[in-house]
Short mmCIF file of C-alpha atoms and ligand atoms in Angstrom, two decimals:
data_model
loop_
_atom_site.label_atom_id
_atom_site.label_comp_id
_atom_site.label_asym_id
_atom_site.label_seq_id
_atom_site.Cartn_x
_atom_site.Cartn_y
_atom_site.Cartn_z
CA MET A 1 182.84 187.16 141.26
CA PRO A 2 183.35 184.19 139.24
CA GLN A 3 186.76 183.47 137.56
CA GLU A 4 188.63 180.92 135.73
CA ILE A 5 192.21 179.72 136.36
CA ILE A 6 193.79 178.96 133.11
CA LYS A 7 197.26 177.24 133.31
CA GLY A 8 200.32 178.54 130.82
CA SER A 9 203.23 176.79 129.61
CA SER A 10 202.12 175.95 126.01
CA ILE A 11 200.35 172.54 126.13
CA PRO A 12 199.51 171.23 122.65
CA LEU A 13 196.05 171.05 122.11
CA LYS A 14 195.03 167.71 120.69
CA GLY A 15 191.89 166.05 119.68
CA GLU A 16 188.88 166.53 117.98
CA PHE A 17 185.35 168.58 119.16
CA ALA A 18 182.51 169.58 117.70
CA PRO A 19 181.38 173.52 118.28
CA PRO A 20 178.35 174.24 119.70
CA GLY A 21 175.70 175.18 117.18
CA ASP A 22 175.89 178.48 115.54
CA LYS A 23 174.70 181.72 117.48
CA SER A 24 173.46 183.88 114.53
CA ILE A 25 171.85 180.84 112.82
CA SER A 26 169.72 179.61 116.19
CA HIS A 27 168.54 183.85 116.34
CA ARG A 28 167.12 183.50 113.25
CA ALA A 29 165.65 179.71 113.35
CA VAL A 30 163.90 180.88 116.45
CA ILE A 31 162.33 184.00 115.08
CA ILE A 32 161.96 183.17 111.75
CA GLY A 33 160.56 179.51 112.61
CA SER A 34 157.83 181.37 114.54
CA LEU A 35 156.80 183.08 111.26
CA THR A 36 156.18 179.91 109.65
CA LYS A 37 153.12 178.21 108.85
CA GLY A 38 152.69 174.91 110.49
CA GLY A 39 155.94 173.15 112.59
CA THR A 40 159.30 173.96 112.38
CA LYS A 41 161.85 171.11 113.70
CA VAL A 42 165.39 173.07 115.07
CA ASN A 43 168.61 170.71 115.43
CA GLY A 44 171.71 171.74 116.52
CA PHE A 45 170.45 174.97 117.98
CA LEU A 46 172.70 176.70 120.63
CA SER A 47 171.10 177.01 123.70
CA CYS A 48 173.05 179.98 125.56
CA ASP A 49 171.61 182.99 127.24
CA ASP A 50 171.85 185.01 123.96
CA THR A 51 169.47 182.60 121.91
CA LEU A 52 167.36 182.24 124.93
CA SER A 53 166.70 185.76 125.01
CA SER A 54 165.27 185.19 121.29
CA ALA A 55 163.19 182.07 122.16
CA ASN A 56 161.56 183.93 125.07
CA ALA A 57 160.67 186.78 123.19
CA MET A 58 158.96 184.79 120.40
CA THR A 59 157.30 182.84 123.37
CA MET A 60 156.30 186.15 124.87
CA LEU A 61 154.92 187.01 121.45
CA GLY A 62 152.38 183.91 121.65
CA VAL A 63 154.16 181.06 119.94
CA PRO A 64 154.66 177.74 121.31
CA ILE A 65 158.35 176.63 121.58
CA VAL A 66 159.65 173.56 123.39
CA ILE A 67 163.89 173.41 123.53
CA SER A 68 165.22 170.03 124.52
CA GLY A 69 168.99 170.79 124.20
CA SER A 70 169.83 171.16 120.78
CA ASN A 71 166.32 170.10 119.61
CA VAL A 72 163.88 172.92 119.17
CA GLU A 73 160.22 172.32 118.25
CA ILE A 74 158.13 175.70 117.12
CA ARG A 75 154.59 175.57 116.50
CA GLY A 76 154.73 178.27 114.22
CA LYS A 77 151.79 181.06 114.27
CA GLY A 78 152.43 182.17 110.59
CA LEU A 79 153.38 185.69 109.68
CA HIS A 80 150.35 187.28 111.23
CA GLY A 81 149.26 185.44 113.88
CA LEU A 82 151.64 187.03 116.92
CA SER A 83 149.91 188.48 119.56
CA GLU A 84 151.10 191.53 121.80
CA PRO A 85 153.57 190.39 124.44
CA GLU A 86 152.17 191.32 128.08
CA ASN A 87 155.13 192.58 129.50
CA THR A 88 158.59 193.82 128.61
CA ILE A 89 160.74 191.75 126.13
CA ASP A 90 163.90 191.12 127.64
CA ALA A 91 166.95 190.85 125.00
CA GLY A 92 169.44 190.38 128.21
CA ASN A 93 172.86 190.97 126.30
CA SER A 94 171.84 190.18 123.00
CA GLY A 95 172.01 192.98 120.51
CA THR A 96 170.85 190.39 117.95
CA THR A 97 167.56 190.04 120.00
CA ALA A 98 166.77 193.50 120.22
CA ARG A 99 167.76 194.86 116.59
CA LEU A 100 165.91 191.93 114.62
CA LEU A 101 162.61 191.89 116.89
CA THR A 102 162.59 195.96 116.65
CA GLY A 103 162.39 195.32 112.95
CA LEU A 104 159.60 192.66 113.11
CA LEU A 105 157.24 194.45 115.85
CA SER A 106 157.65 197.29 113.92
CA ALA A 107 154.99 195.68 111.21
CA GLN A 108 153.10 194.07 113.91
CA GLY A 109 149.14 195.28 114.75
CA PHE A 110 150.47 195.76 118.21
CA PHE A 111 152.35 197.37 121.17
CA ALA A 112 155.51 196.26 122.56
CA THR A 113 158.65 197.36 124.67
CA ILE A 114 162.00 196.08 124.79
CA THR A 115 164.82 196.38 126.80
CA GLY A 116 168.45 194.56 127.53
CA ASP A 117 170.77 194.52 130.16
CA LYS A 118 173.59 197.59 131.30
CA TYR A 119 175.52 196.44 128.47
CA LEU A 120 173.22 196.01 125.70
CA ARG A 121 171.31 199.38 127.20
CA VAL A 122 174.15 201.76 125.89
CA ARG A 123 174.70 200.20 122.32
CA PRO A 124 173.27 202.14 119.45
CA MET A 125 170.08 201.54 118.13
CA GLU A 126 169.71 204.35 115.76
CA ARG A 127 170.84 202.42 113.17
CA VAL A 128 167.69 200.78 113.02
CA ILE A 129 165.28 202.86 114.12
CA LYS A 130 166.27 205.60 111.45
CA PRO A 131 165.46 203.30 108.20
CA LEU A 132 162.58 201.57 110.15
CA THR A 133 161.17 205.05 110.76
CA LEU A 134 161.63 205.70 106.89
CA MET A 135 159.32 202.84 106.61
CA GLY A 136 156.96 204.24 108.72
CA ALA A 137 157.47 202.45 111.91
CA LYS A 138 156.54 204.02 115.48
CA ILE A 139 159.34 203.70 118.04
CA TRP A 140 160.38 205.70 120.71
CA GLY A 141 163.40 205.27 122.76
CA ARG A 142 165.26 206.61 125.56
CA ASP A 143 168.17 209.33 124.32
CA GLY A 144 166.22 210.57 121.78
CA GLY A 145 165.06 207.10 120.11
CA LYS A 146 168.67 205.72 120.04
CA ARG A 147 168.68 203.81 123.15
CA LEU A 148 166.79 200.68 124.84
CA PRO A 149 164.60 200.40 126.39
CA LEU A 150 162.15 200.83 123.29
CA ALA A 151 158.60 201.06 122.42
CA ILE A 152 157.46 200.11 119.53
CA GLN A 153 153.62 200.94 117.86
CA GLY A 154 153.21 198.14 115.21
CA THR A 155 151.83 199.61 111.98
CA LYS A 156 151.22 199.15 108.42
CA LEU A 157 154.80 200.05 106.86
CA SER A 158 155.86 200.90 103.33
CA ALA A 159 158.96 199.56 101.77
CA ILE A 160 162.06 201.61 100.98
CA SER A 161 165.42 201.33 99.27
CA TYR A 162 167.98 201.85 101.79
CA GLU A 163 171.20 202.64 101.65
CA SER A 164 173.05 201.56 105.16
CA PRO A 165 176.43 203.16 106.03
CA VAL A 166 177.14 200.87 108.55
CA ALA A 167 178.24 196.99 107.34
CA SER A 168 175.55 195.29 110.02
CA ALA A 169 174.12 191.98 109.34
CA GLN A 170 171.33 192.62 112.18
CA VAL A 171 170.44 196.28 110.43
CA LYS A 172 169.65 194.22 107.29
CA SER A 173 167.98 191.80 109.33
CA ALA A 174 165.81 193.86 110.75
CA LEU A 175 164.81 195.38 107.46
CA LEU A 176 164.38 192.59 105.90
CA LEU A 177 162.14 191.29 108.64
CA ALA A 178 160.15 194.09 108.83
CA GLY A 179 160.04 194.05 104.69
CA LEU A 180 158.02 191.01 105.06
CA TYR A 181 155.28 192.66 105.50
CA ALA A 182 155.87 196.45 104.39
CA GLU A 183 153.64 197.54 101.08
CA GLY A 184 156.38 197.16 98.05
CA GLU A 185 159.85 196.03 97.31
CA THR A 186 162.08 196.70 100.68
CA GLU A 187 165.90 197.00 99.55
CA VAL A 188 168.88 196.79 101.51
CA ILE A 189 172.25 198.13 99.71
CA GLU A 190 175.09 197.33 102.31
CA PRO A 191 178.68 199.27 101.85
CA ALA A 192 180.50 195.81 102.25
CA PRO A 193 179.09 191.88 102.20
CA THR A 194 177.90 191.14 105.68
CA ARG A 195 176.86 187.28 107.01
CA ASP A 196 173.65 186.41 104.79
CA HIS A 197 172.11 183.78 107.27
CA THR A 198 168.51 185.83 106.99
CA GLU A 199 168.58 185.89 103.55
CA ARG A 200 169.57 182.18 103.00
CA MET A 201 166.75 181.34 106.00
CA LEU A 202 163.73 183.15 104.42
CA SER A 203 164.84 181.92 100.92
CA TYR A 204 165.06 178.18 102.09
CA LEU A 205 161.51 178.74 103.63
CA GLY A 206 159.89 180.43 100.49
CA ALA A 207 160.21 183.87 100.73
CA ASP A 208 160.66 185.74 97.91
CA VAL A 209 164.55 187.08 98.52
CA LYS A 210 166.26 188.17 95.71
CA LYS A 211 170.19 189.12 96.24
CA ASN A 212 172.34 190.92 93.69
CA GLY A 213 175.93 192.16 94.99
CA LYS A 214 175.34 194.45 97.75
CA SER A 215 171.75 194.88 97.35
CA VAL A 216 168.74 192.64 99.07
CA LYS A 217 165.57 192.79 98.18
CA ILE A 218 162.45 191.00 99.80
CA THR A 219 158.71 191.52 99.17
CA THR A 220 155.45 190.58 100.92
CA GLY A 221 156.12 187.04 100.73
CA PRO A 222 154.25 183.64 100.45
CA THR A 223 153.25 182.12 103.59
CA LEU A 224 156.70 180.92 105.35
CA LYS A 225 156.78 176.76 105.24
CA GLY A 226 157.57 174.95 108.27
CA LEU A 227 160.87 172.66 107.58
CA GLU A 228 163.54 171.31 109.41
CA ILE A 229 166.53 173.74 110.30
CA SER A 230 169.50 172.33 110.91
CA ILE A 231 172.26 174.38 112.29
CA PRO A 232 176.07 173.78 112.03
CA GLY A 233 178.46 174.38 114.88
CA ASP A 234 179.65 177.91 115.19
CA ILE A 235 182.88 179.25 113.37
CA SER A 236 183.17 182.14 115.44
CA SER A 237 183.26 179.91 118.63
CA ALA A 238 185.51 177.45 116.47
CA ALA A 239 187.83 180.53 115.55
CA TYR A 240 189.44 180.47 119.92
CA PHE A 241 190.32 176.86 119.52
CA ILE A 242 192.14 177.19 115.89
CA VAL A 243 194.16 180.37 116.90
CA ALA A 244 194.84 178.22 120.39
CA ALA A 245 196.24 175.28 118.25
CA LEU A 246 197.78 177.67 115.74
CA ILE A 247 199.83 179.60 118.51
CA ASN A 248 200.39 176.30 120.62
CA PRO A 249 203.39 173.85 119.27
CA ARG A 250 202.57 170.57 118.69
CA SER A 251 198.92 171.06 118.42
CA GLU A 252 196.46 169.01 115.74
CA ILE A 253 192.67 169.36 116.03
CA LEU A 254 189.96 168.33 114.19
CA ILE A 255 186.90 170.82 114.37
CA LYS A 256 183.89 168.62 113.51
CA ASN A 257 180.82 170.41 111.81
CA VAL A 258 181.73 174.10 111.51
CA GLY A 259 179.62 176.79 109.12
CA ILE A 260 181.48 178.06 106.67
CA ASN A 261 179.52 180.41 105.24
CA PRO A 262 181.29 182.63 102.94
CA ASP A 263 180.29 186.39 104.91
CA ARG A 264 181.97 184.13 108.12
CA ILE A 265 185.34 183.05 107.08
CA GLY A 266 187.42 186.43 107.16
CA GLY A 267 188.81 185.09 110.48
CA ILE A 268 190.15 181.74 108.44
CA GLU A 269 191.48 183.83 105.22
CA ILE A 270 192.96 185.94 107.66
CA LEU A 271 194.66 183.24 109.67
CA ARG A 272 196.00 181.52 106.42
CA THR A 273 197.34 184.58 104.93
CA MET A 274 199.72 184.98 108.58
CA GLY A 275 200.79 181.61 107.62
CA GLY A 276 198.24 179.30 109.49
CA PHE A 277 197.68 175.49 108.74
CA ILE A 278 194.03 175.49 108.48
CA GLU A 279 192.65 173.17 106.09
CA ILE A 280 188.78 172.72 105.13
CA ILE A 281 187.60 169.41 104.65
CA ASN A 282 184.58 167.34 104.04
CA LYS A 283 182.43 170.07 102.37
CA ARG A 284 178.71 169.83 102.53
CA GLU A 285 175.23 171.86 103.06
CA ALA A 286 172.62 172.07 105.49
CA SER A 287 169.26 173.63 104.99
CA GLY A 288 170.91 176.42 102.86
CA GLU A 289 174.44 176.63 104.46
CA PRO A 290 177.83 175.37 103.66
CA VAL A 291 179.09 173.27 106.51
CA ALA A 292 182.18 171.46 106.91
CA ASP A 293 185.45 170.06 109.06
CA ILE A 294 188.43 172.09 109.78
CA LEU A 295 191.70 170.58 110.66
CA VAL A 296 194.18 173.03 112.11
CA ARG A 297 198.10 172.40 113.36
CA SER A 298 200.17 174.91 114.99
CA SER A 299 202.12 177.08 112.76
CA ALA A 300 204.79 179.58 112.55
CA LEU A 301 202.65 182.74 112.23
CA LYS A 302 203.74 186.17 110.72
CA ALA A 303 202.10 189.93 110.83
CA SER A 304 199.52 190.95 108.57
CA GLU A 305 197.68 193.97 107.87
CA ILE A 306 194.09 193.60 108.66
CA LYS A 307 191.67 195.94 106.69
CA GLY A 308 188.93 196.76 104.12
CA LYS A 309 185.90 194.46 103.22
CA ILE A 310 187.35 191.49 105.07
CA ILE A 311 186.55 193.07 108.30
CA PRO A 312 182.68 192.52 108.85
CA LYS A 313 183.33 189.03 107.49
CA ALA A 314 185.77 188.81 110.77
CA ILE A 315 183.89 190.67 112.97
CA ASP A 316 183.72 188.44 115.94
CA GLU A 317 187.07 186.84 115.42
CA LEU A 318 188.50 190.31 115.26
CA PRO A 319 189.83 189.82 119.55
CA VAL A 320 191.22 186.50 118.81
CA ILE A 321 193.01 187.10 115.55
CA ALA A 322 194.34 189.90 118.17
CA VAL A 323 195.69 187.20 120.36
CA ALA A 324 197.04 185.05 117.26
CA ALA A 325 199.14 188.64 116.46
CA CYS A 326 200.65 188.91 119.72
CA PHE A 327 202.88 185.65 118.78
CA SER A 328 203.45 186.31 115.22
CA GLU A 329 206.59 188.00 114.03
CA GLY A 330 206.43 191.08 112.75
CA GLU A 331 204.10 194.38 113.23
CA THR A 332 200.46 193.45 112.65
CA ILE A 333 197.93 196.50 111.81
CA ILE A 334 194.44 196.22 112.29
CA LYS A 335 192.18 199.16 110.53
CA ASP A 336 188.43 199.82 109.85
CA ALA A 337 187.42 197.64 112.56
CA MET A 338 185.60 201.20 114.17
CA GLU A 339 182.48 198.87 115.26
CA LEU A 340 184.44 196.68 117.46
CA ARG A 341 183.83 199.73 119.96
CA VAL A 342 179.98 199.33 120.01
CA LYS A 343 179.71 195.97 120.35
CA GLU A 344 178.74 194.16 123.85
CA THR A 345 182.02 195.89 124.90
CA ASP A 346 184.48 198.70 123.49
CA ARG A 347 186.18 195.83 122.34
CA ILE A 348 189.45 197.40 121.29
CA LYS A 349 190.09 199.02 124.54
CA ALA A 350 189.15 195.78 126.45
CA MET A 351 191.56 193.72 124.54
CA THR A 352 194.54 196.17 124.51
CA ARG A 353 194.11 196.89 128.02
CA GLU A 354 193.82 193.55 129.16
CA LEU A 355 196.42 191.81 126.62
CA LYS A 356 198.82 194.54 127.84
CA LYS A 357 198.57 193.22 131.55
CA LEU A 358 199.79 190.01 129.98
CA GLY A 359 202.81 191.73 128.57
CA ALA A 360 201.80 192.21 124.99
CA ASP A 361 203.05 194.75 123.16
CA LEU A 362 199.94 196.67 121.30
CA GLU A 363 198.41 200.05 121.41
CA GLU A 364 194.74 201.57 120.01
CA LEU A 365 194.19 202.75 117.07
CA ASP A 366 190.71 204.60 116.34
CA ASP A 367 189.32 201.71 114.42
CA GLY A 368 191.69 199.03 115.06
CA MET A 369 194.78 197.86 116.90
CA ILE A 370 198.78 197.82 116.14
CA ILE A 371 200.37 194.71 117.68
CA ARG A 372 204.03 193.76 117.74
CA GLY A 373 204.76 190.25 118.26
CA LYS A 374 206.60 188.46 120.56
CA ASP A 375 207.61 184.69 121.58
CA ASN A 376 205.55 184.72 125.02
CA LEU A 377 203.46 186.92 127.35
CA LYS A 378 203.29 186.04 131.00
CA GLY A 379 200.60 185.03 133.50
CA GLY A 380 198.25 188.05 135.33
CA ILE A 381 194.61 188.76 136.19
CA CYS A 382 192.23 190.18 133.51
CA SER A 383 188.84 191.20 133.70
CA SER A 384 186.52 190.01 130.79
CA TRP A 385 184.49 193.23 130.96
CA GLY A 386 181.75 191.04 130.76
CA ASP A 387 182.14 190.29 127.47
CA HIS A 388 182.20 186.58 126.03
CA ARG A 389 184.58 187.21 123.28
CA VAL A 390 187.08 189.03 125.09
CA ALA A 391 186.77 186.22 127.81
CA MET A 392 187.47 183.73 125.44
CA ALA A 393 190.11 185.17 123.43
CA LEU A 394 192.22 186.28 126.66
CA ALA A 395 191.71 182.93 127.98
CA VAL A 396 193.78 181.60 124.54
CA ALA A 397 196.15 184.19 125.04
CA ALA A 398 196.84 182.46 128.98
CA THR A 399 197.90 179.37 127.11
CA ARG A 400 200.50 180.68 125.69
CA ALA A 401 201.70 182.30 128.87
CA ARG A 402 204.09 181.46 131.15
CA GLY A 403 202.57 180.66 134.58
CA ASP A 404 198.61 181.06 135.44
CA THR A 405 196.23 183.54 134.64
CA GLU A 406 193.03 184.50 136.30
CA ILE A 407 190.30 185.38 134.02
CA GLN A 408 187.56 187.45 136.04
CA GLU A 409 183.86 187.36 135.50
CA SER A 410 184.53 184.62 133.21
CA ASP A 411 181.10 183.28 133.58
CA CYS A 412 179.91 185.93 130.52
CA VAL A 413 181.39 182.86 128.16
CA SER A 414 177.72 181.01 128.58
CA VAL A 415 176.31 184.09 126.59
CA SER A 416 177.55 182.20 123.20
CA PHE A 417 179.65 179.22 124.36
CA PRO A 418 178.57 177.74 127.85
CA GLY A 419 180.97 174.85 127.68
CA PHE A 420 183.98 176.56 126.56
CA PHE A 421 186.46 176.05 129.35
CA ASP A 422 185.33 172.47 129.65
CA VAL A 423 186.50 171.89 125.80
CA MET A 424 189.95 173.87 126.64
CA ARG A 425 190.50 171.67 129.07
CA ARG A 426 189.88 168.56 127.38
CA LEU A 427 192.03 169.20 124.41
CA ARG A 428 194.69 170.22 126.22
CA GLY A 429 195.00 166.90 128.32
C1 S3P B 1 175.21 189.22 114.29
C2 S3P B 1 175.66 190.09 113.33
C3 S3P B 1 177.03 191.13 113.90
C4 S3P B 1 178.07 190.69 114.48
C5 S3P B 1 177.11 189.77 115.70
C6 S3P B 1 175.87 188.75 115.40
C7 S3P B 1 174.18 188.98 113.88
O1 S3P B 1 176.64 192.30 114.20
O2 S3P B 1 178.81 191.03 115.07
O3 S3P B 1 177.83 188.85 116.98
O4 S3P B 1 173.52 187.42 114.19
O5 S3P B 1 173.33 189.57 112.75
P1 S3P B 1 176.49 193.88 113.75
O6 S3P B 1 175.24 193.21 112.24
O7 S3P B 1 176.05 194.81 114.86
O8 S3P B 1 178.05 193.68 112.69
#
């Protein structure tokens, strides 16, 4: 079993690095780029297991895609140029691939099947299948249509207005992609704002998308233009090093070229409320997305109550925020985060069980955690539960432990951040 040993004893983090490309935007670049007319060039692409699942899927749908490092060339086929895949599309570990493609494939003129790895096959798919079925989609799935593998017979869809019970960018994006083809105006109303990368990219490429508060509307659109797409670094990957620098005394790091989409910076807002020194500098824009550099210095953190509308804006950062809370003065409460239970693994259970092995004082809530801060943790042996974000959050916790920590099944970091352990070694000197 691949494992990584993290040396404890609070070595300061120093220097600068640029995180790998944003995973959410990279998925969208290959999926939506495939629907453009003409060539789409992408730079800053994150080449990791998850995004390669999306790229392979689009290749199976007949789109020529050439990936060289972080550059991608896509010969877009236009909205109506995809073709029937000869085999089952494998979304691997990627919920974004599975859910966005379910929306897209529902509206095509052919049959397709999608499956995924053992973790993805138990994750909920009903949240996209239900509204797509209301649009007229024909989808069959295991467990009464709730789980992968799915079989999709593409058909003509009609627009709906859908009030989503879950705050999920994947659900919203699946419906917007289906809405690109549906007759009429498709509307998605969210209970709380979620990342709007799909809306931004579709608008950037010329689609007719209207945002108004919690509502987003799309109509069958003009042809999408093949343009250059520049992808910024992933704030969710930056977050591990933001927390590592905050909790390890005498650290100072500069994280360059990070996407600071307002729906993604909840983690930074929370860590600042906890007393973290995090400065956003050199703000600019790239392909419709805000970008900046982030300066972080170690800080004395205090506990916080984390709940409500900020949760979807920090959903992928919550495991590492739980680690920050382990070193904060007082009792941190994370609530309203039940979505963590249906991620790549149950992240509430995984983080609680594994941090306890390192001596942390925390407990599970149905929808979050209660964490009592301490001065130090101790080294130990932890499992990643096969979940990239659990592996990286535990590695950050291990930097402030007394003694070494072994993280088992650590190779899953390649799902979103292939060079994670190398960056950590470099910044710790
Ligand atoms: C993502 C949306 C979020 C997030 C996931 C990526 C996306 O999931 O947790 O890592 O790219 O749209 P949900 O839509 O399930 O909340």
